[in-house]
Tab-separated table of C-alpha atoms in Angstrom:
chain	number	residue	atom	x	y	z
A	19	MET	CA	-0.920	-1.407	-19.601
A	20	PRO	CA	1.191	-2.678	-16.373
A	21	ALA	CA	4.606	-0.818	-15.596
A	22	SER	CA	7.276	-2.173	-16.091
A	23	SER	CA	8.295	-2.496	-12.211
A	24	ASP	CA	6.997	-5.119	-9.870
A	25	ALA	CA	6.269	-1.923	-7.654
A	26	ALA	CA	4.135	0.062	-10.546
A	27	ALA	CA	2.164	-3.210	-11.484
A	28	ASP	CA	1.156	-3.847	-8.007
A	29	SER	CA	-0.062	0.474	-7.480
A	30	PRO	CA	-3.524	0.993	-7.091
A	31	PRO	CA	-5.277	1.737	-10.327
A	32	TRP	CA	-7.636	3.584	-8.870
A	33	PRO	CA	-6.082	6.921	-8.420
A	34	ARG	CA	-5.391	6.790	-12.760
A	35	LEU	CA	-8.974	6.336	-13.544
A	36	GLY	CA	-9.662	10.126	-11.721
A	37	ALA	CA	-13.409	10.761	-12.599
A	38	ARG	CA	-13.753	7.547	-14.391
A	39	ARG	CA	-14.027	5.805	-10.933
A	40	GLY	CA	-17.823	6.867	-10.425
A	41	LEU	CA	-18.709	4.678	-13.516
A	42	PHE	CA	-18.455	1.750	-11.016
A	43	PRO	CA	-21.336	2.758	-9.036
A	44	ALA	CA	-23.151	4.041	-12.012
A	45	LEU	CA	-23.001	0.511	-13.808
A	46	ALA	CA	-23.615	-1.141	-10.367
A	47	ALA	CA	-26.565	0.994	-9.666
A	48	ALA	CA	-27.852	0.471	-13.796
A	49	LEU	CA	-27.429	-3.100	-12.828
A	50	LEU	CA	-29.905	-3.206	-9.941
A	51	GLY	CA	-32.185	-0.929	-12.308
A	52	LEU	CA	-32.073	-3.230	-15.036
A	53	LEU	CA	-32.525	-6.031	-12.407
A	54	ALA	CA	-35.715	-4.892	-10.833
A	55	LEU	CA	-37.179	-3.926	-14.552
A	56	SER	CA	-36.399	-7.634	-15.269
A	57	LEU	CA	-38.554	-8.764	-12.514
A	58	GLY	CA	-41.409	-6.420	-13.183
A	59	PHE	CA	-41.776	-6.616	-16.671
A	60	GLY	CA	-42.996	-9.299	-19.531
A	61	SER	CA	-46.521	-10.568	-20.337
A	62	VAL	CA	-47.892	-9.914	-16.827
A	63	SER	CA	-46.632	-6.296	-15.397
A	64	ILE	CA	-46.217	-6.303	-11.894
A	65	PRO	CA	-45.512	-2.729	-9.943
A	66	LEU	CA	-41.883	-2.163	-9.091
A	67	ASP	CA	-43.582	-1.647	-5.050
A	68	ALA	CA	-44.686	-5.202	-5.768
A	69	VAL	CA	-41.605	-6.639	-6.683
A	70	ILE	CA	-39.625	-5.104	-3.546
A	71	ALA	CA	-42.316	-6.181	-1.363
A	72	ILE	CA	-42.278	-9.677	-3.018
A	73	LEU	CA	-38.278	-9.604	-2.402
A	74	TRP	CA	-38.460	-7.948	0.860
A	75	ASP	CA	-40.911	-10.110	2.818
A	76	GLY	CA	-42.073	-12.452	0.434
A	77	SER	CA	-45.341	-10.905	0.376
A	78	GLY	CA	-47.335	-9.305	-2.141
A	79	GLN	CA	-50.611	-8.350	-3.967
A	80	LYS	CA	-51.468	-11.677	-6.046
A	81	GLU	CA	-50.486	-14.838	-5.247
A	82	SER	CA	-49.287	-14.898	-8.698
A	83	TRP	CA	-47.557	-12.271	-8.696
A	84	THR	CA	-45.251	-13.704	-6.094
A	85	HIS	CA	-44.962	-17.097	-8.268
A	86	ILE	CA	-44.004	-15.661	-11.228
A	87	VAL	CA	-40.997	-13.408	-9.359
A	88	HIS	CA	-39.960	-16.140	-7.910
A	89	ALA	CA	-40.259	-18.969	-9.345
A	90	ILE	CA	-40.169	-17.864	-12.872
A	91	ARG	CA	-38.762	-14.199	-13.751
A	92	LEU	CA	-35.755	-13.646	-10.524
A	93	PRO	CA	-34.626	-17.265	-11.157
A	94	ARG	CA	-34.351	-16.162	-14.724
A	95	ALA	CA	-32.629	-12.212	-14.053
A	96	LEU	CA	-29.979	-13.993	-11.876
A	97	THR	CA	-29.004	-16.467	-14.995
A	98	ALA	CA	-28.712	-13.619	-17.449
A	99	VAL	CA	-26.362	-11.630	-14.893
A	100	LEU	CA	-24.050	-14.565	-14.224
A	101	ALA	CA	-23.918	-15.731	-18.026
A	102	GLY	CA	-23.081	-12.397	-19.103
A	103	ALA	CA	-20.448	-11.689	-16.150
A	104	ALA	CA	-19.290	-15.148	-17.533
A	105	LEU	CA	-18.721	-14.763	-20.897
A	106	SER	CA	-17.595	-10.941	-20.555
A	107	ALA	CA	-15.099	-12.120	-18.497
A	108	GLY	CA	-13.794	-15.384	-20.544
A	109	GLY	CA	-14.139	-12.968	-23.428
A	110	LEU	CA	-11.780	-10.691	-21.905
A	111	GLN	CA	-8.939	-13.231	-21.171
A	112	MET	CA	-9.166	-14.702	-24.743
A	113	GLN	CA	-8.635	-11.316	-26.597
A	114	THR	CA	-5.735	-10.950	-23.817
A	115	LEU	CA	-3.870	-14.406	-24.155
A	116	PHE	CA	-4.164	-14.065	-28.104
A	117	ARG	CA	-3.030	-10.812	-28.031
A	118	ASN	CA	-6.547	-10.360	-30.589
A	119	PRO	CA	-9.338	-7.953	-30.597
A	120	LEU	CA	-11.851	-10.151	-31.662
A	121	ALA	CA	-11.121	-12.884	-29.807
A	122	ASP	CA	-13.964	-14.016	-27.517
A	123	PRO	CA	-15.344	-17.931	-26.739
A	124	PHE	CA	-17.306	-18.051	-29.414
A	125	ILE	CA	-15.376	-16.753	-32.299
A	126	LEU	CA	-12.286	-19.563	-31.313
A	127	GLY	CA	-14.230	-22.674	-31.110
A	128	ILE	CA	-15.071	-23.030	-27.230
A	129	SER	CA	-18.468	-22.458	-27.682
A	130	ALA	CA	-18.848	-24.620	-30.065
A	131	GLY	CA	-16.897	-27.397	-28.235
A	132	ALA	CA	-19.100	-26.691	-25.372
A	133	SER	CA	-22.038	-27.415	-28.002
A	134	LEU	CA	-20.381	-31.081	-28.886
A	135	GLY	CA	-20.222	-32.005	-25.518
A	136	VAL	CA	-23.617	-31.192	-24.794
A	137	ALA	CA	-24.862	-32.718	-27.756
A	138	LEU	CA	-23.243	-35.859	-27.002
A	139	VAL	CA	-24.957	-36.404	-23.899
A	140	VAL	CA	-28.326	-34.955	-24.352
A	141	LEU	CA	-28.765	-36.481	-28.203
A	142	GLY	CA	-28.107	-39.787	-26.684
A	143	THR	CA	-30.459	-39.906	-23.292
A	144	GLY	CA	-32.815	-39.570	-25.660
A	145	VAL	CA	-34.601	-36.235	-24.074
A	146	THR	CA	-37.116	-34.223	-25.138
A	147	GLY	CA	-39.213	-30.978	-24.504
A	148	SER	CA	-39.130	-27.549	-24.678
A	149	GLY	CA	-36.151	-27.265	-22.029
A	150	LEU	CA	-33.109	-29.259	-22.760
A	151	LEU	CA	-32.167	-30.021	-19.213
A	152	ALA	CA	-35.409	-30.832	-18.157
A	153	GLY	CA	-35.500	-34.266	-18.030
A	154	LEU	CA	-31.868	-34.983	-16.553
A	155	GLY	CA	-32.267	-35.172	-12.743
A	156	TYR	CA	-29.589	-33.239	-10.443
A	157	LEU	CA	-26.301	-36.140	-11.546
A	158	GLY	CA	-27.395	-35.951	-14.918
A	159	GLN	CA	-27.746	-31.591	-15.110
A	160	ALA	CA	-23.948	-32.064	-13.497
A	161	GLY	CA	-22.688	-34.114	-16.013
A	162	VAL	CA	-23.973	-32.229	-18.858
A	163	VAL	CA	-22.160	-29.165	-17.383
A	164	ALA	CA	-19.110	-31.213	-17.051
A	165	ALA	CA	-19.314	-32.488	-20.971
A	166	ALA	CA	-19.843	-28.814	-21.678
A	167	VAL	CA	-16.977	-27.877	-20.384
A	168	ALA	CA	-14.501	-30.865	-21.254
A	169	GLY	CA	-15.725	-29.823	-24.816
A	170	ALA	CA	-14.879	-25.807	-24.295
A	171	ALA	CA	-11.247	-26.655	-22.901
A	172	LEU	CA	-10.951	-29.487	-25.737
A	173	VAL	CA	-11.278	-27.247	-28.288
A	174	LEU	CA	-9.345	-24.524	-26.855
A	175	GLY	CA	-6.485	-27.021	-25.920
A	176	LEU	CA	-5.859	-28.081	-29.302
A	177	VAL	CA	-5.981	-24.276	-30.444
A	178	MET	CA	-3.031	-23.823	-28.121
A	179	LEU	CA	-1.374	-27.013	-28.679
A	180	VAL	CA	-1.263	-26.097	-32.139
A	181	GLY	CA	-0.964	-22.800	-31.818
A	182	ARG	CA	2.624	-23.302	-30.358
A	183	ARG	CA	3.637	-24.033	-33.631
A	184	VAL	CA	2.545	-20.345	-35.176
A	185	GLU	CA	4.129	-16.977	-34.329
A	186	HIS	CA	1.014	-14.689	-35.594
A	187	ALA	CA	-1.952	-14.506	-33.387
A	188	MET	CA	-4.393	-13.896	-36.660
A	189	THR	CA	-3.432	-17.622	-37.861
A	190	LEU	CA	-4.518	-18.422	-33.915
A	191	LEU	CA	-7.866	-17.097	-34.085
A	192	ILE	CA	-8.139	-19.244	-38.355
A	193	LEU	CA	-7.035	-22.382	-36.106
A	194	GLY	CA	-10.247	-21.360	-33.566
A	195	LEU	CA	-12.417	-20.656	-36.306
A	196	MET	CA	-11.371	-24.164	-38.029
A	197	PHE	CA	-12.143	-26.033	-34.945
A	198	GLY	CA	-15.407	-24.896	-34.260
A	199	TYR	CA	-16.333	-25.535	-37.858
A	200	LEU	CA	-14.902	-28.910	-37.352
A	201	THR	CA	-17.249	-29.827	-34.135
A	202	ALA	CA	-20.061	-27.552	-35.542
A	203	ALA	CA	-19.792	-30.910	-38.643
A	204	LEU	CA	-19.537	-33.123	-35.882
A	205	VAL	CA	-22.875	-32.088	-33.898
A	206	SER	CA	-24.265	-31.765	-37.966
A	207	VAL	CA	-23.948	-35.580	-38.040
A	208	LEU	CA	-25.194	-36.254	-34.460
A	209	LEU	CA	-28.279	-34.367	-35.518
A	210	TYR	CA	-28.863	-36.698	-38.741
A	211	PHE	CA	-29.275	-39.288	-37.242
A	212	SER	CA	-31.966	-38.179	-34.330
A	213	ILE	CA	-35.482	-38.250	-33.909
A	214	PRO	CA	-37.065	-34.995	-35.153
A	215	GLU	CA	-37.936	-34.261	-31.684
A	216	GLN	CA	-34.452	-34.273	-30.498
A	217	VAL	CA	-33.963	-31.976	-33.237
A	218	GLN	CA	-36.105	-29.690	-32.587
A	219	THR	CA	-35.180	-28.972	-29.224
A	220	TYR	CA	-31.882	-29.117	-29.725
A	221	VAL	CA	-32.519	-26.200	-32.071
A	222	LEU	CA	-34.063	-24.150	-29.549
A	223	TRP	CA	-31.593	-24.370	-27.898
A	224	THR	CA	-28.958	-22.990	-30.022
A	225	PHE	CA	-31.350	-20.149	-30.380
A	226	GLY	CA	-29.948	-19.127	-26.680
A	227	SER	CA	-32.371	-18.098	-23.083
A	228	PHE	CA	-32.061	-17.636	-19.763
A	229	GLY	CA	-35.707	-18.936	-19.038
A	230	ALA	CA	-35.082	-22.278	-19.330
A	231	VAL	CA	-32.939	-22.188	-15.713
A	232	THR	CA	-34.711	-23.516	-12.926
A	233	TRP	CA	-33.305	-22.657	-8.861
A	234	GLY	CA	-32.235	-26.265	-8.830
A	235	GLN	CA	-30.443	-25.577	-12.102
A	236	LEU	CA	-29.353	-22.441	-11.152
A	237	ALA	CA	-27.949	-24.109	-8.023
A	238	VAL	CA	-25.066	-25.792	-10.323
A	239	LEU	CA	-24.382	-22.926	-12.437
A	240	ALA	CA	-23.579	-20.776	-9.899
A	241	PRO	CA	-21.144	-22.626	-8.137
A	242	VAL	CA	-19.105	-23.073	-11.982
A	243	VAL	CA	-19.623	-19.619	-13.118
A	244	LEU	CA	-18.381	-18.516	-9.842
A	245	ALA	CA	-15.632	-20.157	-9.553
A	246	GLY	CA	-14.458	-19.565	-13.241
A	247	LEU	CA	-14.589	-15.904	-12.014
A	248	ALA	CA	-12.563	-16.699	-8.862
A	249	ILE	CA	-9.801	-18.100	-10.917
A	250	ALA	CA	-10.299	-14.983	-12.697
A	251	GLY	CA	-10.044	-13.082	-10.857
A	252	LEU	CA	-6.709	-14.741	-9.533
A	253	LEU	CA	-5.117	-13.867	-12.944
A	254	VAL	CA	-5.318	-10.195	-12.593
A	255	LYS	CA	-1.648	-10.067	-12.680
A	256	PRO	CA	-0.807	-12.603	-15.034
A	257	LEU	CA	-3.209	-11.114	-17.402
A	258	ASN	CA	-1.637	-7.581	-17.250
A	259	ALA	CA	1.803	-9.248	-17.732
A	260	LEU	CA	0.791	-11.321	-20.874
A	261	LEU	CA	-0.002	-7.510	-22.180
A	262	LEU	CA	3.451	-6.501	-23.773
A	263	GLY	CA	4.281	-10.844	-24.874
A	264	GLU	CA	5.216	-13.664	-23.019
A	265	THR	CA	8.871	-12.934	-23.235
A	266	TYR	CA	7.998	-9.392	-20.897
A	267	ALA	CA	5.865	-11.726	-18.472
A	268	ARG	CA	8.768	-13.817	-18.362
A	269	SER	CA	11.123	-11.607	-17.063
A	270	MET	CA	8.634	-10.197	-14.276
A	271	GLY	CA	8.916	-13.913	-13.013
A	272	LEU	CA	5.528	-15.117	-14.889
A	273	ASP	CA	5.561	-18.669	-15.076
A	274	ALA	CA	3.740	-18.117	-18.559
A	275	ARG	CA	3.008	-21.469	-19.704
A	276	ARG	CA	1.589	-22.269	-15.732
A	277	ALA	CA	-0.805	-18.838	-16.121
A	278	ARG	CA	-1.657	-19.711	-19.908
A	279	LEU	CA	-3.568	-23.252	-18.305
A	280	TRP	CA	-5.202	-21.745	-15.680
A	281	ILE	CA	-6.673	-18.897	-18.308
A	282	ILE	CA	-7.732	-21.954	-20.696
A	283	ALA	CA	-9.463	-23.619	-17.638
A	284	SER	CA	-11.372	-20.295	-16.729
A	285	ALA	CA	-12.224	-19.552	-19.772
A	286	ALA	CA	-13.412	-23.367	-20.514
A	287	LEU	CA	-15.321	-23.055	-16.850
A	288	LEU	CA	-17.609	-19.920	-18.062
A	289	ALA	CA	-17.837	-20.346	-21.398
A	290	GLY	CA	-18.872	-24.312	-20.953
A	291	ALA	CA	-21.376	-23.578	-18.116
A	292	VAL	CA	-23.386	-21.326	-19.784
A	293	THR	CA	-23.308	-23.451	-23.139
A	294	ALA	CA	-24.774	-25.707	-21.377
A	295	TYR	CA	-27.523	-24.203	-19.434
A	296	CYS	CA	-28.457	-20.901	-21.819
A	297	GLY	CA	-27.515	-22.362	-25.562
A	298	PRO	CA	-23.962	-20.775	-27.117
A	299	ILE	CA	-24.668	-17.224	-26.429
A	300	GLY	CA	-22.384	-15.121	-28.936
A	301	PHE	CA	-20.705	-11.264	-29.276
A	302	LEU	CA	-21.127	-10.263	-25.381
A	303	GLY	CA	-17.493	-11.618	-24.737
A	304	VAL	CA	-16.053	-9.485	-27.599
A	305	ALA	CA	-17.961	-6.655	-27.756
A	306	VAL	CA	-17.962	-6.092	-23.532
A	307	PRO	CA	-14.357	-6.031	-23.134
A	308	HIS	CA	-14.290	-3.110	-25.639
A	309	LEU	CA	-16.773	-1.202	-24.276
A	310	CYS	CA	-15.219	-1.399	-20.993
A	311	ARG	CA	-11.333	-0.241	-22.528
A	312	ALA	CA	-13.612	2.630	-23.972
A	313	LEU	CA	-15.307	3.570	-21.033
A	314	PHE	CA	-12.271	3.259	-18.352
A	315	ASN	CA	-9.732	4.164	-21.035
A	316	THR	CA	-7.097	1.249	-19.519
A	317	SER	CA	-5.950	-1.726	-20.332
A	318	ASP	CA	-5.577	-2.865	-17.031
A	319	HIS	CA	-7.134	-5.911	-15.815
A	320	ARG	CA	-7.693	-4.505	-11.923
A	321	VAL	CA	-10.229	-2.118	-13.386
A	322	LEU	CA	-11.200	-4.427	-16.981
A	323	LEU	CA	-12.888	-7.387	-15.280
A	324	PRO	CA	-14.776	-6.051	-12.181
A	325	ALA	CA	-16.017	-3.675	-15.022
A	326	ALA	CA	-16.794	-6.529	-17.207
A	327	LEU	CA	-19.032	-8.303	-14.989
A	328	LEU	CA	-21.006	-4.916	-14.380
A	329	LEU	CA	-21.397	-4.375	-17.533
A	330	GLY	CA	-21.834	-8.254	-18.645
A	331	GLY	CA	-24.677	-8.371	-16.944
A	332	MET	CA	-26.461	-4.859	-17.362
A	333	LEU	CA	-25.913	-6.236	-21.445
A	334	ALA	CA	-27.217	-9.596	-20.541
A	335	LEU	CA	-30.126	-8.767	-18.599
A	336	GLY	CA	-30.845	-5.823	-21.048
A	337	ALA	CA	-30.819	-8.305	-24.340
A	338	ASP	CA	-33.267	-10.832	-22.027
A	339	LEU	CA	-35.968	-7.843	-21.610
A	340	VAL	CA	-35.125	-6.858	-25.323
A	341	ALA	CA	-36.034	-10.865	-26.825
A	342	ARG	CA	-39.003	-11.192	-24.092
A	343	LEU	CA	-40.377	-8.091	-25.793
A	344	PRO	CA	-42.243	-6.650	-22.654
A	345	GLY	CA	-46.308	-7.062	-23.068
A	346	SER	CA	-46.102	-9.382	-25.215
A	347	GLU	CA	-46.078	-13.701	-24.418
A	348	ALA	CA	-43.410	-13.752	-27.474
A	349	THR	CA	-39.906	-14.172	-27.400
A	350	LEU	CA	-36.981	-13.608	-29.565
A	351	PRO	CA	-34.198	-15.870	-29.967
A	352	LEU	CA	-31.427	-14.356	-27.813
A	353	ASN	CA	-28.771	-14.665	-30.350
A	354	ALA	CA	-30.597	-12.186	-32.453
A	355	VAL	CA	-30.404	-9.932	-29.975
A	356	THR	CA	-27.346	-10.086	-28.819
A	357	ALA	CA	-25.953	-9.911	-32.339
A	358	LEU	CA	-27.749	-7.143	-32.810
A	359	ILE	CA	-25.040	-5.386	-29.510
A	360	GLY	CA	-22.104	-6.907	-30.679
A	361	ALA	CA	-22.167	-6.758	-35.044
A	362	PRO	CA	-21.748	-3.095	-34.458
A	363	VAL	CA	-19.133	-3.433	-32.032
A	364	VAL	CA	-17.033	-5.930	-34.114
A	365	THR	CA	-17.361	-3.822	-37.523
A	366	TRP	CA	-16.109	-0.509	-35.147
A	367	ILE	CA	-13.089	-2.552	-34.297
A	368	ILE	CA	-12.190	-3.769	-37.544
A	369	LEU	CA	-13.065	-0.285	-39.142
A	370	ARG	CA	-10.903	1.441	-36.381
A	371	ARG	CA	-7.937	-1.053	-36.739
A	372	ARG	CA	-7.846	-0.478	-40.636
A	373	THR	CA	-8.058	3.416	-39.860
A	374	LEU	CA	-5.283	3.102	-37.155
A	375	ARG	CA	-2.995	1.019	-39.737
A	376	GLN	CA	-3.135	3.763	-42.921
A	377	ALA	CA	-2.293	6.104	-40.628
A	378	PHE	CA	0.741	4.349	-38.858
A	379	ALA	CA	1.294	3.877	-42.885
A	380	ALA	CA	1.279	7.167	-43.930
């Protein structure tokens, strides 16, 4: 929690973490380890020393290994890190903005809005095939990202606009769910009037995957995600102030309305870009912030944001490794794997809140 004075709010959080400061190097090392595993394991197993040699000077014992690492696994791994960091940062911002522990881009309808934007562009262009964006050029891919971001921003903006008339945070959550159902219904209507090949392509995209992103597509995805993360980094102090409510934030001189708009813009960029290229990936945005709070025992966003980026990238890489079933050509739907990670966390949150209510009632 931020302190009640500006001097305390500006004080560095690291001394208060004590021994927990060592978690950051541990998380960074774990992220690098999972990155190495992601590059080495799969239907074709590549030794770690060969992976390092390929990354270091482009050499490898086999030409096929070099192609697999550079053309397939490296962009997939980088996409997983970017997507995990983006969704985790977006979920952290949403939970603070709505002051609701179950808020994230997926639950509040932002990902559904992004899916609607993608459906309007892609189903209208007649793209078919195993890759949703494979048939689009550079400008077409940028247009899909713009449509996804616009759809995400539209849904979140509607939630915030209607939310001005309500006071309870749970009502905002229900509104987000309703807007999500509405956009999902519109996507269903679009699918109904589409040809079977388009429907199959879109359904496969909704399963979620990091493997369909190429280097050319990564050149569009990475700048958008990094821009959203940069905005999130600049919003650390406003997010800390909003933890205690907008009244407290205004007493500290914060323009709460402007901060809210920038938070919306950041979350829409992050969720929209990731959804456009990787599909509507759920649970990471709601689970990772709570794991970070439990690990570091703090609500300070100066600690939680970098922790969420590292842990989100780790969990996304781990989920992708499980989805690929190393040693097999089969690939599980990514959303199924992330649900196995996120559902227990959400269940724990609900049970913990119930326990706390019973304790206070007693």
